[in-house]
Amino acid sequence: MKGFIIELRKAKNEDMIAMLLTSSYVGRYYRFFGARHSILQLGHLVDFQAEDDGGNFMPRLRKLSHFDFPWLYDNDKLLIWNNFLTLLASHLSDSNEINSFYYNLLLQSAKKWDKQNPKRIVCDSFVALLEYEGRIHTQDYCYICEQPLLDDIALMRAFIPAHSYCINETPLNKKKFFDFLKSKKSIYYNDGEIEILYNIIMKGL
Ligand SMILES: [Zn+2]
Protein backbone atom coordinates (compact mmCIF):
# COMPACT_ATOMS: atom_id res chain seq x y z
CA MET A 1 0.00 0.00 0.00
CA LYS A 2 1.21 3.50 -0.78
CA GLY A 3 0.75 6.41 1.59
CA PHE A 4 2.02 9.83 2.54
CA ILE A 5 3.47 10.26 6.02
CA ILE A 6 1.38 13.23 7.15
CA GLU A 7 2.29 13.23 10.85
CA LEU A 8 5.14 11.85 12.94
CA ARG A 9 5.16 11.65 16.73
CA LYS A 10 7.83 10.39 19.05
CA ALA A 11 6.92 7.45 21.26
CA LYS A 12 9.09 5.89 23.95
CA ASN A 13 12.71 4.85 23.29
CA GLU A 14 13.03 6.68 19.95
CA ASP A 15 10.10 4.71 18.53
CA MET A 16 7.75 6.66 16.32
CA ILE A 17 4.02 6.82 15.63
CA ALA A 18 3.31 7.70 12.01
CA MET A 19 0.03 8.83 10.51
CA LEU A 20 -0.28 7.75 6.90
CA LEU A 21 -2.76 8.90 4.29
CA THR A 22 -3.47 6.31 1.60
CA SER A 23 -5.98 6.37 -1.24
CA SER A 24 -8.68 4.88 0.97
CA TYR A 25 -7.91 5.54 4.63
CA VAL A 26 -5.94 7.44 7.25
CA GLY A 27 -4.10 5.16 9.67
CA ARG A 28 -1.68 5.34 12.58
CA TYR A 29 1.23 2.94 12.75
CA TYR A 30 3.94 2.08 15.21
CA ARG A 31 7.55 2.01 14.13
CA PHE A 32 10.18 0.53 16.43
CA PHE A 33 13.53 2.24 16.46
CA GLY A 34 16.26 0.10 14.99
CA ALA A 35 19.50 0.40 13.12
CA ARG A 36 18.20 -1.70 10.27
CA HIS A 37 15.06 0.40 9.86
CA SER A 38 15.09 3.30 7.43
CA ILE A 39 14.34 6.61 9.14
CA LEU A 40 10.79 7.87 8.79
CA GLN A 41 10.53 11.33 7.25
CA LEU A 42 7.52 13.57 7.44
CA GLY A 43 6.03 14.29 4.04
CA HIS A 44 7.49 11.32 2.21
CA LEU A 45 5.46 8.98 0.06
CA VAL A 46 6.16 5.39 1.04
CA ASP A 47 5.20 1.90 0.08
CA PHE A 48 4.52 -0.19 3.16
CA GLN A 49 2.90 -3.20 4.73
CA ALA A 50 0.96 -3.05 7.95
CA GLU A 51 1.51 -5.82 10.47
CA ASP A 52 -1.27 -6.32 12.95
CA ASP A 53 -0.35 -6.43 16.61
CA GLY A 54 -3.01 -9.00 17.46
CA GLY A 55 -5.48 -6.23 18.17
CA ASN A 56 -3.67 -5.07 21.31
CA PHE A 57 -2.05 -1.96 19.99
CA MET A 58 -1.70 -0.09 16.74
CA PRO A 59 -0.40 -1.98 13.69
CA ARG A 60 3.27 -1.83 12.87
CA LEU A 61 4.88 -0.44 9.74
CA ARG A 62 6.86 -3.02 7.80
CA LYS A 63 8.66 -3.35 4.48
CA LEU A 64 8.93 0.36 4.05
CA SER A 65 10.37 1.89 0.88
CA HIS A 66 10.49 5.57 -0.05
CA PHE A 67 9.49 7.16 -3.32
CA ASP A 68 11.74 9.95 -4.42
CA PHE A 69 10.77 13.44 -5.52
CA PRO A 70 13.62 15.78 -6.51
CA TRP A 71 12.32 18.64 -4.33
CA LEU A 72 12.54 16.54 -1.13
CA TYR A 73 16.16 17.78 -0.89
CA ASP A 74 15.17 21.46 -1.11
CA ASN A 75 14.57 22.60 2.47
CA ASP A 76 12.34 25.57 1.54
CA LYS A 77 10.09 23.46 -0.67
CA LEU A 78 10.00 20.63 1.86
CA LEU A 79 8.98 23.02 4.63
CA ILE A 80 6.00 24.34 2.63
CA TRP A 81 5.04 20.76 1.76
CA ASN A 82 5.17 19.67 5.40
CA ASN A 83 3.14 22.71 6.48
CA PHE A 84 0.48 21.72 3.97
CA LEU A 85 0.48 18.10 5.15
CA THR A 86 0.32 19.14 8.81
CA LEU A 87 -2.77 21.18 8.00
CA LEU A 88 -4.32 18.14 6.33
CA ALA A 89 -3.29 15.83 9.19
CA SER A 90 -5.11 17.91 11.77
CA HIS A 91 -8.14 18.18 9.46
CA LEU A 92 -8.31 14.39 8.96
CA SER A 93 -7.09 13.26 12.38
CA ASP A 94 -10.49 11.83 13.36
CA SER A 95 -11.05 10.15 10.00
CA ASN A 96 -10.57 6.49 9.16
CA GLU A 97 -11.90 5.72 5.72
CA ILE A 98 -11.49 8.55 3.25
CA ASN A 99 -12.17 9.18 -0.42
CA SER A 100 -9.22 8.87 -2.82
CA PHE A 101 -9.64 12.62 -3.47
CA TYR A 102 -7.15 13.52 -0.72
CA TYR A 103 -4.44 11.09 -1.80
CA ASN A 104 -4.80 12.09 -5.45
CA LEU A 105 -4.66 15.78 -4.53
CA LEU A 106 -1.36 15.21 -2.69
CA LEU A 107 0.06 13.04 -5.45
CA GLN A 108 -0.79 15.57 -8.17
CA SER A 109 0.65 18.37 -6.02
CA ALA A 110 3.85 16.42 -5.31
CA LYS A 111 4.43 15.79 -9.01
CA LYS A 112 4.51 19.50 -9.82
CA TRP A 113 5.91 20.85 -6.51
CA ASP A 114 9.23 21.89 -8.08
CA LYS A 115 7.69 23.17 -11.33
CA GLN A 116 6.06 26.32 -9.89
CA ASN A 117 5.78 28.33 -6.69
CA PRO A 118 4.66 25.62 -4.23
CA LYS A 119 2.58 28.15 -2.25
CA ARG A 120 0.60 28.64 -5.45
CA ILE A 121 -0.03 24.89 -5.62
CA VAL A 122 -1.20 25.01 -1.99
CA CYS A 123 -3.69 27.77 -2.92
CA ASP A 124 -5.07 25.86 -5.92
CA SER A 125 -5.23 22.59 -3.98
CA PHE A 126 -6.90 24.28 -1.01
CA VAL A 127 -9.74 25.63 -3.17
CA ALA A 128 -10.14 22.20 -4.80
CA LEU A 129 -10.39 20.71 -1.30
CA LEU A 130 -12.94 23.27 -0.08
CA GLU A 131 -15.04 22.60 -3.16
CA TYR A 132 -14.83 18.83 -2.68
CA GLU A 133 -16.01 19.23 0.92
CA GLY A 134 -18.78 21.64 -0.10
CA ARG A 135 -17.23 24.47 1.91
CA ILE A 136 -16.81 27.21 -0.70
CA HIS A 137 -18.26 30.48 0.59
CA THR A 138 -19.45 32.81 -2.15
CA GLN A 139 -22.15 34.67 -0.24
CA ASP A 140 -22.03 38.41 -0.89
CA TYR A 141 -22.13 39.47 2.75
CA CYS A 142 -19.63 39.76 5.53
CA TYR A 143 -19.38 36.79 7.91
CA ILE A 144 -18.88 39.13 10.88
CA CYS A 145 -21.37 41.98 10.46
CA GLU A 146 -23.64 40.34 7.81
CA GLN A 147 -23.69 43.54 5.74
CA PRO A 148 -23.06 43.40 1.94
CA LEU A 149 -19.45 43.00 0.87
CA LEU A 150 -17.70 45.82 -0.97
CA ASP A 151 -15.36 45.64 -3.98
CA ASP A 152 -12.53 44.66 -1.66
CA ILE A 153 -12.85 41.83 0.85
CA ALA A 154 -10.66 40.12 3.40
CA LEU A 155 -10.56 36.43 4.16
CA MET A 156 -11.03 34.52 7.37
CA ARG A 157 -9.94 30.94 8.03
CA ALA A 158 -11.14 28.53 5.27
CA PHE A 159 -11.50 31.50 2.89
CA ILE A 160 -14.68 32.85 4.46
CA PRO A 161 -15.16 36.42 3.17
CA ALA A 162 -15.59 39.44 5.41
CA HIS A 163 -14.95 43.19 5.36
CA SER A 164 -11.26 44.00 5.76
CA TYR A 165 -12.19 46.50 8.49
CA CYS A 166 -14.23 43.85 10.35
CA ILE A 167 -11.32 41.40 10.67
CA ASN A 168 -8.34 43.71 10.19
CA GLU A 169 -6.79 41.67 7.37
CA THR A 170 -5.22 42.66 4.05
CA PRO A 171 -7.89 43.56 1.47
CA LEU A 172 -8.23 41.58 -1.77
CA ASN A 173 -10.36 42.30 -4.82
CA LYS A 174 -13.67 40.47 -4.44
CA LYS A 175 -14.34 39.71 -8.11
CA LYS A 176 -10.85 38.38 -8.66
CA PHE A 177 -11.15 36.15 -5.61
CA PHE A 178 -14.57 34.77 -6.55
CA ASP A 179 -13.23 34.08 -10.07
CA PHE A 180 -10.37 32.18 -8.46
CA LEU A 181 -12.85 30.08 -6.45
CA LYS A 182 -14.67 29.21 -9.67
CA SER A 183 -11.63 28.39 -11.79
CA LYS A 184 -9.51 26.91 -8.95
CA LYS A 185 -6.55 28.41 -10.82
CA SER A 186 -4.51 31.17 -9.25
CA ILE A 187 -2.85 32.36 -12.49
CA TYR A 188 -4.14 35.94 -12.10
CA TYR A 189 -2.54 36.32 -8.69
CA ASN A 190 1.03 37.53 -8.36
CA ASP A 191 3.40 35.94 -5.86
CA GLY A 192 2.69 38.70 -3.30
CA GLU A 193 -1.04 37.92 -3.37
CA ILE A 194 -0.28 34.20 -3.23
CA GLU A 195 1.66 34.87 -0.04
CA ILE A 196 -1.42 36.56 1.50
CA LEU A 197 -3.68 33.64 0.50
CA TYR A 198 -1.15 31.07 1.72
CA ASN A 199 -0.93 32.71 5.14
CA ILE A 200 -4.73 32.58 5.49
CA ILE A 201 -4.69 28.88 4.51
CA MET A 202 -2.13 28.17 7.22
CA LYS A 203 -4.64 29.35 9.84
CA GLY A 204 -6.42 26.04 9.37
CA LEU A 205 -9.07 24.21 7.42
ZN1 LIG B 1 -18.29 43.25 8.06
CSV table of C-alpha atoms and ligand atoms in Angstrom, one decimal:
chain,number,residue,atom,x,y,z
A,1,MET,CA,0.0,0.0,0.0
A,2,LYS,CA,1.2,3.5,-0.8
A,3,GLY,CA,0.8,6.4,1.6
A,4,PHE,CA,2.0,9.8,2.5
A,5,ILE,CA,3.5,10.3,6.0
A,6,ILE,CA,1.4,13.2,7.1
A,7,GLU,CA,2.3,13.2,10.8
A,8,LEU,CA,5.1,11.8,12.9
A,9,ARG,CA,5.2,11.6,16.7
A,10,LYS,CA,7.8,10.4,19.1
A,11,ALA,CA,6.9,7.5,21.3
A,12,LYS,CA,9.1,5.9,23.9
A,13,ASN,CA,12.7,4.8,23.3
A,14,GLU,CA,13.0,6.7,19.9
A,15,ASP,CA,10.1,4.7,18.5
A,16,MET,CA,7.7,6.7,16.3
A,17,ILE,CA,4.0,6.8,15.6
A,18,ALA,CA,3.3,7.7,12.0
A,19,MET,CA,0.0,8.8,10.5
A,20,LEU,CA,-0.3,7.7,6.9
A,21,LEU,CA,-2.8,8.9,4.3
A,22,THR,CA,-3.5,6.3,1.6
A,23,SER,CA,-6.0,6.4,-1.2
A,24,SER,CA,-8.7,4.9,1.0
A,25,TYR,CA,-7.9,5.5,4.6
A,26,VAL,CA,-5.9,7.4,7.2
A,27,GLY,CA,-4.1,5.2,9.7
A,28,ARG,CA,-1.7,5.3,12.6
A,29,TYR,CA,1.2,2.9,12.8
A,30,TYR,CA,3.9,2.1,15.2
A,31,ARG,CA,7.5,2.0,14.1
A,32,PHE,CA,10.2,0.5,16.4
A,33,PHE,CA,13.5,2.2,16.5
A,34,GLY,CA,16.3,0.1,15.0
A,35,ALA,CA,19.5,0.4,13.1
A,36,ARG,CA,18.2,-1.7,10.3
A,37,HIS,CA,15.1,0.4,9.9
A,38,SER,CA,15.1,3.3,7.4
A,39,ILE,CA,14.3,6.6,9.1
A,40,LEU,CA,10.8,7.9,8.8
A,41,GLN,CA,10.5,11.3,7.2
A,42,LEU,CA,7.5,13.6,7.4
A,43,GLY,CA,6.0,14.3,4.0
A,44,HIS,CA,7.5,11.3,2.2
A,45,LEU,CA,5.5,9.0,0.1
A,46,VAL,CA,6.2,5.4,1.0
A,47,ASP,CA,5.2,1.9,0.1
A,48,PHE,CA,4.5,-0.2,3.2
A,49,GLN,CA,2.9,-3.2,4.7
A,50,ALA,CA,1.0,-3.0,8.0
A,51,GLU,CA,1.5,-5.8,10.5
A,52,ASP,CA,-1.3,-6.3,12.9
A,53,ASP,CA,-0.3,-6.4,16.6
A,54,GLY,CA,-3.0,-9.0,17.5
A,55,GLY,CA,-5.5,-6.2,18.2
A,56,ASN,CA,-3.7,-5.1,21.3
A,57,PHE,CA,-2.0,-2.0,20.0
A,58,MET,CA,-1.7,-0.1,16.7
A,59,PRO,CA,-0.4,-2.0,13.7
A,60,ARG,CA,3.3,-1.8,12.9
A,61,LEU,CA,4.9,-0.4,9.7
A,62,ARG,CA,6.9,-3.0,7.8
A,63,LYS,CA,8.7,-3.3,4.5
A,64,LEU,CA,8.9,0.4,4.0
A,65,SER,CA,10.4,1.9,0.9
A,66,HIS,CA,10.5,5.6,-0.1
A,67,PHE,CA,9.5,7.2,-3.3
A,68,ASP,CA,11.7,9.9,-4.4
A,69,PHE,CA,10.8,13.4,-5.5
A,70,PRO,CA,13.6,15.8,-6.5
A,71,TRP,CA,12.3,18.6,-4.3
A,72,LEU,CA,12.5,16.5,-1.1
A,73,TYR,CA,16.2,17.8,-0.9
A,74,ASP,CA,15.2,21.5,-1.1
A,75,ASN,CA,14.6,22.6,2.5
A,76,ASP,CA,12.3,25.6,1.5
A,77,LYS,CA,10.1,23.5,-0.7
A,78,LEU,CA,10.0,20.6,1.9
A,79,LEU,CA,9.0,23.0,4.6
A,80,ILE,CA,6.0,24.3,2.6
A,81,TRP,CA,5.0,20.8,1.8
A,82,ASN,CA,5.2,19.7,5.4
A,83,ASN,CA,3.1,22.7,6.5
A,84,PHE,CA,0.5,21.7,4.0
A,85,LEU,CA,0.5,18.1,5.2
A,86,THR,CA,0.3,19.1,8.8
A,87,LEU,CA,-2.8,21.2,8.0
A,88,LEU,CA,-4.3,18.1,6.3
A,89,ALA,CA,-3.3,15.8,9.2
A,90,SER,CA,-5.1,17.9,11.8
A,91,HIS,CA,-8.1,18.2,9.5
A,92,LEU,CA,-8.3,14.4,9.0
A,93,SER,CA,-7.1,13.3,12.4
A,94,ASP,CA,-10.5,11.8,13.4
A,95,SER,CA,-11.1,10.1,10.0
A,96,ASN,CA,-10.6,6.5,9.2
A,97,GLU,CA,-11.9,5.7,5.7
A,98,ILE,CA,-11.5,8.5,3.2
A,99,ASN,CA,-12.2,9.2,-0.4
A,100,SER,CA,-9.2,8.9,-2.8
A,101,PHE,CA,-9.6,12.6,-3.5
A,102,TYR,CA,-7.1,13.5,-0.7
A,103,TYR,CA,-4.4,11.1,-1.8
A,104,ASN,CA,-4.8,12.1,-5.4
A,105,LEU,CA,-4.7,15.8,-4.5
A,106,LEU,CA,-1.4,15.2,-2.7
A,107,LEU,CA,0.1,13.0,-5.5
A,108,GLN,CA,-0.8,15.6,-8.2
A,109,SER,CA,0.6,18.4,-6.0
A,110,ALA,CA,3.9,16.4,-5.3
A,111,LYS,CA,4.4,15.8,-9.0
A,112,LYS,CA,4.5,19.5,-9.8
A,113,TRP,CA,5.9,20.8,-6.5
A,114,ASP,CA,9.2,21.9,-8.1
A,115,LYS,CA,7.7,23.2,-11.3
A,116,GLN,CA,6.1,26.3,-9.9
A,117,ASN,CA,5.8,28.3,-6.7
A,118,PRO,CA,4.7,25.6,-4.2
A,119,LYS,CA,2.6,28.1,-2.3
A,120,ARG,CA,0.6,28.6,-5.4
A,121,ILE,CA,0.0,24.9,-5.6
A,122,VAL,CA,-1.2,25.0,-2.0
A,123,CYS,CA,-3.7,27.8,-2.9
A,124,ASP,CA,-5.1,25.9,-5.9
A,125,SER,CA,-5.2,22.6,-4.0
A,126,PHE,CA,-6.9,24.3,-1.0
A,127,VAL,CA,-9.7,25.6,-3.2
A,128,ALA,CA,-10.1,22.2,-4.8
A,129,LEU,CA,-10.4,20.7,-1.3
A,130,LEU,CA,-12.9,23.3,-0.1
A,131,GLU,CA,-15.0,22.6,-3.2
A,132,TYR,CA,-14.8,18.8,-2.7
A,133,GLU,CA,-16.0,19.2,0.9
A,134,GLY,CA,-18.8,21.6,-0.1
A,135,ARG,CA,-17.2,24.5,1.9
A,136,ILE,CA,-16.8,27.2,-0.7
A,137,HIS,CA,-18.3,30.5,0.6
A,138,THR,CA,-19.5,32.8,-2.2
A,139,GLN,CA,-22.2,34.7,-0.2
A,140,ASP,CA,-22.0,38.4,-0.9
A,141,TYR,CA,-22.1,39.5,2.8
A,142,CYS,CA,-19.6,39.8,5.5
A,143,TYR,CA,-19.4,36.8,7.9
A,144,ILE,CA,-18.9,39.1,10.9
A,145,CYS,CA,-21.4,42.0,10.5
A,146,GLU,CA,-23.6,40.3,7.8
A,147,GLN,CA,-23.7,43.5,5.7
A,148,PRO,CA,-23.1,43.4,1.9
A,149,LEU,CA,-19.5,43.0,0.9
A,150,LEU,CA,-17.7,45.8,-1.0
A,151,ASP,CA,-15.4,45.6,-4.0
A,152,ASP,CA,-12.5,44.7,-1.7
A,153,ILE,CA,-12.9,41.8,0.9
A,154,ALA,CA,-10.7,40.1,3.4
A,155,LEU,CA,-10.6,36.4,4.2
A,156,MET,CA,-11.0,34.5,7.4
A,157,ARG,CA,-9.9,30.9,8.0
A,158,ALA,CA,-11.1,28.5,5.3
A,159,PHE,CA,-11.5,31.5,2.9
A,160,ILE,CA,-14.7,32.8,4.5
A,161,PRO,CA,-15.2,36.4,3.2
A,162,ALA,CA,-15.6,39.4,5.4
A,163,HIS,CA,-14.9,43.2,5.4
A,164,SER,CA,-11.3,44.0,5.8
A,165,TYR,CA,-12.2,46.5,8.5
A,166,CYS,CA,-14.2,43.8,10.4
A,167,ILE,CA,-11.3,41.4,10.7
A,168,ASN,CA,-8.3,43.7,10.2
A,169,GLU,CA,-6.8,41.7,7.4
A,170,THR,CA,-5.2,42.7,4.1
A,171,PRO,CA,-7.9,43.6,1.5
A,172,LEU,CA,-8.2,41.6,-1.8
A,173,ASN,CA,-10.4,42.3,-4.8
A,174,LYS,CA,-13.7,40.5,-4.4
A,175,LYS,CA,-14.3,39.7,-8.1
A,176,LYS,CA,-10.9,38.4,-8.7
A,177,PHE,CA,-11.2,36.2,-5.6
A,178,PHE,CA,-14.6,34.8,-6.6
A,179,ASP,CA,-13.2,34.1,-10.1
A,180,PHE,CA,-10.4,32.2,-8.5
A,181,LEU,CA,-12.8,30.1,-6.5
A,182,LYS,CA,-14.7,29.2,-9.7
A,183,SER,CA,-11.6,28.4,-11.8
A,184,LYS,CA,-9.5,26.9,-8.9
A,185,LYS,CA,-6.5,28.4,-10.8
A,186,SER,CA,-4.5,31.2,-9.3
A,187,ILE,CA,-2.9,32.4,-12.5
A,188,TYR,CA,-4.1,35.9,-12.1
A,189,TYR,CA,-2.5,36.3,-8.7
A,190,ASN,CA,1.0,37.5,-8.4
A,191,ASP,CA,3.4,35.9,-5.9
A,192,GLY,CA,2.7,38.7,-3.3
A,193,GLU,CA,-1.0,37.9,-3.4
A,194,ILE,CA,-0.3,34.2,-3.2
A,195,GLU,CA,1.7,34.9,0.0
A,196,ILE,CA,-1.4,36.6,1.5
A,197,LEU,CA,-3.7,33.6,0.5
A,198,TYR,CA,-1.1,31.1,1.7
A,199,ASN,CA,-0.9,32.7,5.1
A,200,ILE,CA,-4.7,32.6,5.5
A,201,ILE,CA,-4.7,28.9,4.5
A,202,MET,CA,-2.1,28.2,7.2
A,203,LYS,CA,-4.6,29.4,9.8
A,204,GLY,CA,-6.4,26.0,9.4
A,205,LEU,CA,-9.1,24.2,7.4
B,1,ZN,ZN,-18.3,43.2,8.1
